[in-house]
């Protein structure tokens, strides 16, 4: 865990500490505190890298969008409510049936784009997959796209995520690092538990995993397998889209209990090994 000390709890070199001590009076002023709070964590190089990656992704998405028939343009938008989703499903069902390859390409590109750049709303795309493709195809689409998008976000975070996540969630990052350090020998089981249960947001896991040195192959397989239960719930709900009132209805007490039960099964090997060690 030597690498992790670069961003959590690491003390500055003595010369830097001396300079900070000279500025103590300024640090206590309200203006100094405000400037520190408002200070954006990314430098110009990191911002440029994000803009460049975003431009490449969005250009590809635009090219795919332009292959659609002109009369479909007005019906395309990212759904934000269940009502928006119903409208989108009604207007795209014919297009998806007549042009399945083009539609799936556009659907997958949009899903991965949103996952990569942490744009909210992929839950609606998961519901749409169930409404248009059914359970089997819907789960396959959602799991593969969610895994690809999370992997893309993983590598983007590896590029610019360290200062950003340390700025946004410093306490949560410390907690996550400590938990990972304790479970290095059974890391896949722990990552499966996190993916299956809503213990930590998937967005945070995607961003923080490369920062705390989780190997990509473990991240990938935990995501691919661990997202299946939640994807199944969303896809099944998409089949009955007319009865769904809110996205919050997807995760009631019964559903959450099942997810935590599945998640608990995934960490049983870790618990048994720790018990043997203590004995």
Tab-separated table of N, CA and C in Angstrom, residues 177-243:
chain	number	residue	atom	x	y	z
A	177	UNK	N	-10.021	2.664	1.122
A	177	UNK	CA	-8.639	2.196	1.089
A	177	UNK	C	-8.349	1.247	2.252
A	178	UNK	N	-8.852	1.592	3.437
A	178	UNK	CA	-8.623	0.743	4.607
A	178	UNK	C	-9.294	-0.622	4.438
A	179	UNK	N	-10.512	-0.631	3.883
A	179	UNK	CA	-11.217	-1.888	3.675
A	179	UNK	C	-10.514	-2.758	2.633
A	180	UNK	N	-10.023	-2.137	1.575
A	180	UNK	CA	-9.295	-2.875	0.542
A	180	UNK	C	-8.010	-3.470	1.113
A	181	UNK	N	-7.323	-2.700	1.951
A	181	UNK	CA	-6.064	-3.169	2.543
A	181	UNK	C	-6.292	-4.408	3.410
A	182	UNK	N	-7.424	-4.486	4.086
A	182	UNK	CA	-7.705	-5.621	4.965
A	182	UNK	C	-8.128	-6.872	4.191
A	183	UNK	N	-8.515	-6.697	2.930
A	183	UNK	CA	-9.089	-7.822	2.174
A	183	UNK	C	-8.316	-8.131	0.887
A	184	UNK	N	-7.042	-7.850	0.880
A	184	UNK	CA	-6.240	-8.080	-0.319
A	184	UNK	C	-6.238	-9.549	-0.740
A	185	UNK	N	-6.294	-10.466	0.228
A	185	UNK	CA	-6.209	-11.882	-0.112
A	185	UNK	C	-7.506	-12.415	-0.719
A	186	UNK	N	-8.638	-11.758	-0.467
A	186	UNK	CA	-9.923	-12.163	-1.033
A	186	UNK	C	-10.598	-10.951	-1.664
A	187	UNK	N	-9.863	-10.251	-2.487
A	187	UNK	CA	-10.342	-8.980	-3.008
A	187	UNK	C	-11.510	-9.155	-3.973
A	188	UNK	N	-11.494	-10.217	-4.764
A	188	UNK	CA	-12.590	-10.441	-5.709
A	188	UNK	C	-13.912	-10.631	-4.977
A	189	UNK	N	-13.904	-11.379	-3.879
A	189	UNK	CA	-15.134	-11.583	-3.109
A	189	UNK	C	-15.671	-10.270	-2.555
A	190	UNK	N	-14.753	-9.446	-2.039
A	190	UNK	CA	-15.184	-8.166	-1.475
A	190	UNK	C	-15.737	-7.248	-2.563
A	191	UNK	N	-15.083	-7.224	-3.725
A	191	UNK	CA	-15.566	-6.386	-4.821
A	191	UNK	C	-16.916	-6.885	-5.343
A	192	UNK	N	-17.109	-8.199	-5.349
A	192	UNK	CA	-18.420	-8.740	-5.721
A	192	UNK	C	-19.497	-8.257	-4.753
A	193	UNK	N	-19.169	-8.290	-3.458
A	193	UNK	CA	-20.114	-7.823	-2.446
A	193	UNK	C	-20.496	-6.367	-2.692
A	194	UNK	N	-19.513	-5.531	-2.998
A	194	UNK	CA	-19.782	-4.105	-3.241
A	194	UNK	C	-20.623	-3.902	-4.492
A	195	UNK	N	-20.371	-4.684	-5.527
A	195	UNK	CA	-21.131	-4.537	-6.770
A	195	UNK	C	-22.569	-5.024	-6.622
A	196	UNK	N	-22.756	-6.089	-5.870
A	196	UNK	CA	-24.100	-6.657	-5.728
A	196	UNK	C	-24.963	-5.801	-4.819
A	197	UNK	N	-24.402	-5.301	-3.742
A	197	UNK	CA	-25.160	-4.539	-2.759
A	197	UNK	C	-24.953	-3.038	-2.961
A	198	UNK	N	-25.896	-2.220	-2.489
A	198	UNK	CA	-25.733	-0.757	-2.583
A	198	UNK	C	-24.922	-0.177	-1.430
A	199	UNK	N	-23.899	-0.901	-0.970
A	199	UNK	CA	-23.083	-0.418	0.145
A	199	UNK	C	-22.344	0.860	-0.222
A	200	UNK	N	-21.741	0.871	-1.407
A	200	UNK	CA	-21.076	2.066	-1.944
A	200	UNK	C	-21.631	2.325	-3.340
A	201	UNK	N	-21.782	3.584	-3.726
A	201	UNK	CA	-22.292	3.882	-5.081
A	201	UNK	C	-21.346	3.351	-6.154
A	202	UNK	N	-21.914	2.829	-7.234
A	202	UNK	CA	-21.094	2.315	-8.329
A	202	UNK	C	-20.193	3.391	-8.916
A	203	UNK	N	-20.683	4.620	-8.942
A	203	UNK	CA	-19.865	5.723	-9.445
A	203	UNK	C	-18.590	5.872	-8.631
A	204	UNK	N	-18.719	5.822	-7.317
A	204	UNK	CA	-17.546	5.938	-6.454
A	204	UNK	C	-16.601	4.752	-6.662
A	205	UNK	N	-17.143	3.547	-6.783
A	205	UNK	CA	-16.304	2.362	-6.983
A	205	UNK	C	-15.516	2.475	-8.286
A	206	UNK	N	-16.183	2.925	-9.355
A	206	UNK	CA	-15.507	3.074	-10.644
A	206	UNK	C	-14.337	4.050	-10.548
A	207	UNK	N	-14.550	5.157	-9.850
A	207	UNK	CA	-13.519	6.189	-9.764
A	207	UNK	C	-12.411	5.827	-8.775
A	208	UNK	N	-12.785	5.219	-7.658
A	208	UNK	CA	-11.817	4.996	-6.584
A	208	UNK	C	-10.969	3.746	-6.783
A	209	UNK	N	-11.455	2.768	-7.538
A	209	UNK	CA	-10.746	1.492	-7.659
A	209	UNK	C	-9.310	1.634	-8.164
A	210	UNK	N	-9.057	2.382	-9.232
A	210	UNK	CA	-7.652	2.506	-9.646
A	210	UNK	C	-6.813	3.316	-8.671
A	211	UNK	N	-7.438	4.182	-7.897
A	211	UNK	CA	-6.710	5.015	-6.938
A	211	UNK	C	-6.192	4.180	-5.773
A	212	UNK	N	-6.948	3.147	-5.383
A	212	UNK	CA	-6.527	2.300	-4.266
A	212	UNK	C	-5.871	1.010	-4.764
A	213	UNK	N	-5.440	1.023	-6.012
A	213	UNK	CA	-4.639	-0.063	-6.590
A	213	UNK	C	-5.369	-1.400	-6.676
A	214	UNK	N	-6.641	-1.361	-7.049
A	214	UNK	CA	-7.353	-2.604	-7.342
A	214	UNK	C	-6.976	-3.044	-8.756
A	215	UNK	N	-6.449	-4.249	-8.933
A	215	UNK	CA	-6.076	-4.706	-10.278
A	215	UNK	C	-7.276	-4.695	-11.218
A	216	UNK	N	-7.030	-4.345	-12.469
A	216	UNK	CA	-8.144	-4.203	-13.409
A	216	UNK	C	-8.881	-5.519	-13.629
A	217	UNK	N	-8.169	-6.648	-13.669
A	217	UNK	CA	-8.865	-7.914	-13.928
A	217	UNK	C	-9.850	-8.245	-12.810
A	218	UNK	N	-9.515	-7.893	-11.573
A	218	UNK	CA	-10.449	-8.103	-10.467
A	218	UNK	C	-11.630	-7.147	-10.587
A	219	UNK	N	-11.330	-5.894	-10.882
A	219	UNK	CA	-12.389	-4.902	-11.095
A	219	UNK	C	-13.334	-5.355	-12.199
A	220	UNK	N	-12.778	-5.842	-13.300
A	220	UNK	CA	-13.579	-6.228	-14.461
A	220	UNK	C	-14.504	-7.402	-14.136
A	221	UNK	N	-13.954	-8.480	-13.584
A	221	UNK	CA	-14.775	-9.661	-13.324
A	221	UNK	C	-15.791	-9.417	-12.207
A	222	UNK	N	-15.419	-8.626	-11.205
A	222	UNK	CA	-16.372	-8.299	-10.152
A	222	UNK	C	-17.532	-7.484	-10.708
A	223	UNK	N	-17.239	-6.583	-11.640
A	223	UNK	CA	-18.283	-5.779	-12.268
A	223	UNK	C	-19.167	-6.637	-13.164
A	224	UNK	N	-18.540	-7.454	-13.994
A	224	UNK	CA	-19.287	-8.292	-14.936
A	224	UNK	C	-20.254	-9.227	-14.220
A	225	UNK	N	-19.800	-9.847	-13.144
A	225	UNK	CA	-20.636	-10.807	-12.416
A	225	UNK	C	-21.545	-10.097	-11.403
A	226	UNK	N	-20.987	-9.116	-10.715
A	226	UNK	CA	-21.716	-8.484	-9.620
A	226	UNK	C	-22.890	-7.627	-10.048
A	227	UNK	N	-22.904	-7.150	-11.295
A	227	UNK	CA	-23.998	-6.313	-11.759
A	227	UNK	C	-25.189	-7.117	-12.287
A	228	UNK	N	-25.042	-8.430	-12.378
A	228	UNK	CA	-26.127	-9.250	-12.932
A	228	UNK	C	-27.410	-9.157	-12.091
A	229	UNK	N	-27.363	-9.301	-10.754
A	229	UNK	CA	-28.626	-9.231	-10.000
A	229	UNK	C	-29.365	-7.902	-10.162
A	230	UNK	N	-28.663	-6.778	-10.035
A	230	UNK	CA	-29.319	-5.473	-10.168
A	230	UNK	C	-29.825	-5.256	-11.597
A	231	UNK	N	-29.077	-5.755	-12.576
A	231	UNK	CA	-29.507	-5.627	-13.974
A	231	UNK	C	-30.775	-6.436	-14.217
A	232	UNK	N	-30.843	-7.609	-13.610
A	232	UNK	CA	-32.044	-8.441	-13.742
A	232	UNK	C	-33.263	-7.717	-13.187
A	233	UNK	N	-33.097	-7.076	-12.043
A	233	UNK	CA	-34.208	-6.337	-11.426
A	233	UNK	C	-34.685	-5.224	-12.352
A	234	UNK	N	-33.743	-4.458	-12.924
A	234	UNK	CA	-34.107	-3.338	-13.795
A	234	UNK	C	-34.755	-3.822	-15.091
A	235	UNK	N	-34.192	-4.871	-15.673
A	235	UNK	CA	-34.730	-5.380	-16.934
A	235	UNK	C	-36.131	-5.948	-16.738
A	236	UNK	N	-36.340	-6.686	-15.661
A	236	UNK	CA	-37.680	-7.220	-15.376
A	236	UNK	C	-38.680	-6.097	-15.157
A	237	UNK	N	-38.257	-5.050	-14.493
A	237	UNK	CA	-39.145	-3.900	-14.285
A	237	UNK	C	-39.488	-3.231	-15.607
A	238	UNK	N	-38.535	-3.244	-16.558
A	238	UNK	CA	-38.798	-2.655	-17.864
A	238	UNK	C	-39.882	-3.371	-18.638
A	239	UNK	N	-40.084	-4.667	-18.371
A	239	UNK	CA	-41.153	-5.415	-19.030
A	239	UNK	C	-42.524	-4.896	-18.630
A	240	UNK	N	-42.619	-4.378	-17.403
A	240	UNK	CA	-43.888	-3.832	-16.898
A	240	UNK	C	-43.774	-2.324	-16.729
A	241	UNK	N	-43.281	-1.665	-17.765
A	241	UNK	CA	-43.009	-0.231	-17.682
A	241	UNK	C	-44.266	0.577	-17.402
A	242	UNK	N	-45.405	0.105	-17.879
A	242	UNK	CA	-46.648	0.833	-17.658
A	242	UNK	C	-47.066	0.877	-16.201
A	243	UNK	N	-46.634	-0.100	-15.415
A	243	UNK	CA	-47.002	-0.153	-13.994
A	243	UNK	C	-46.001	0.553	-13.090
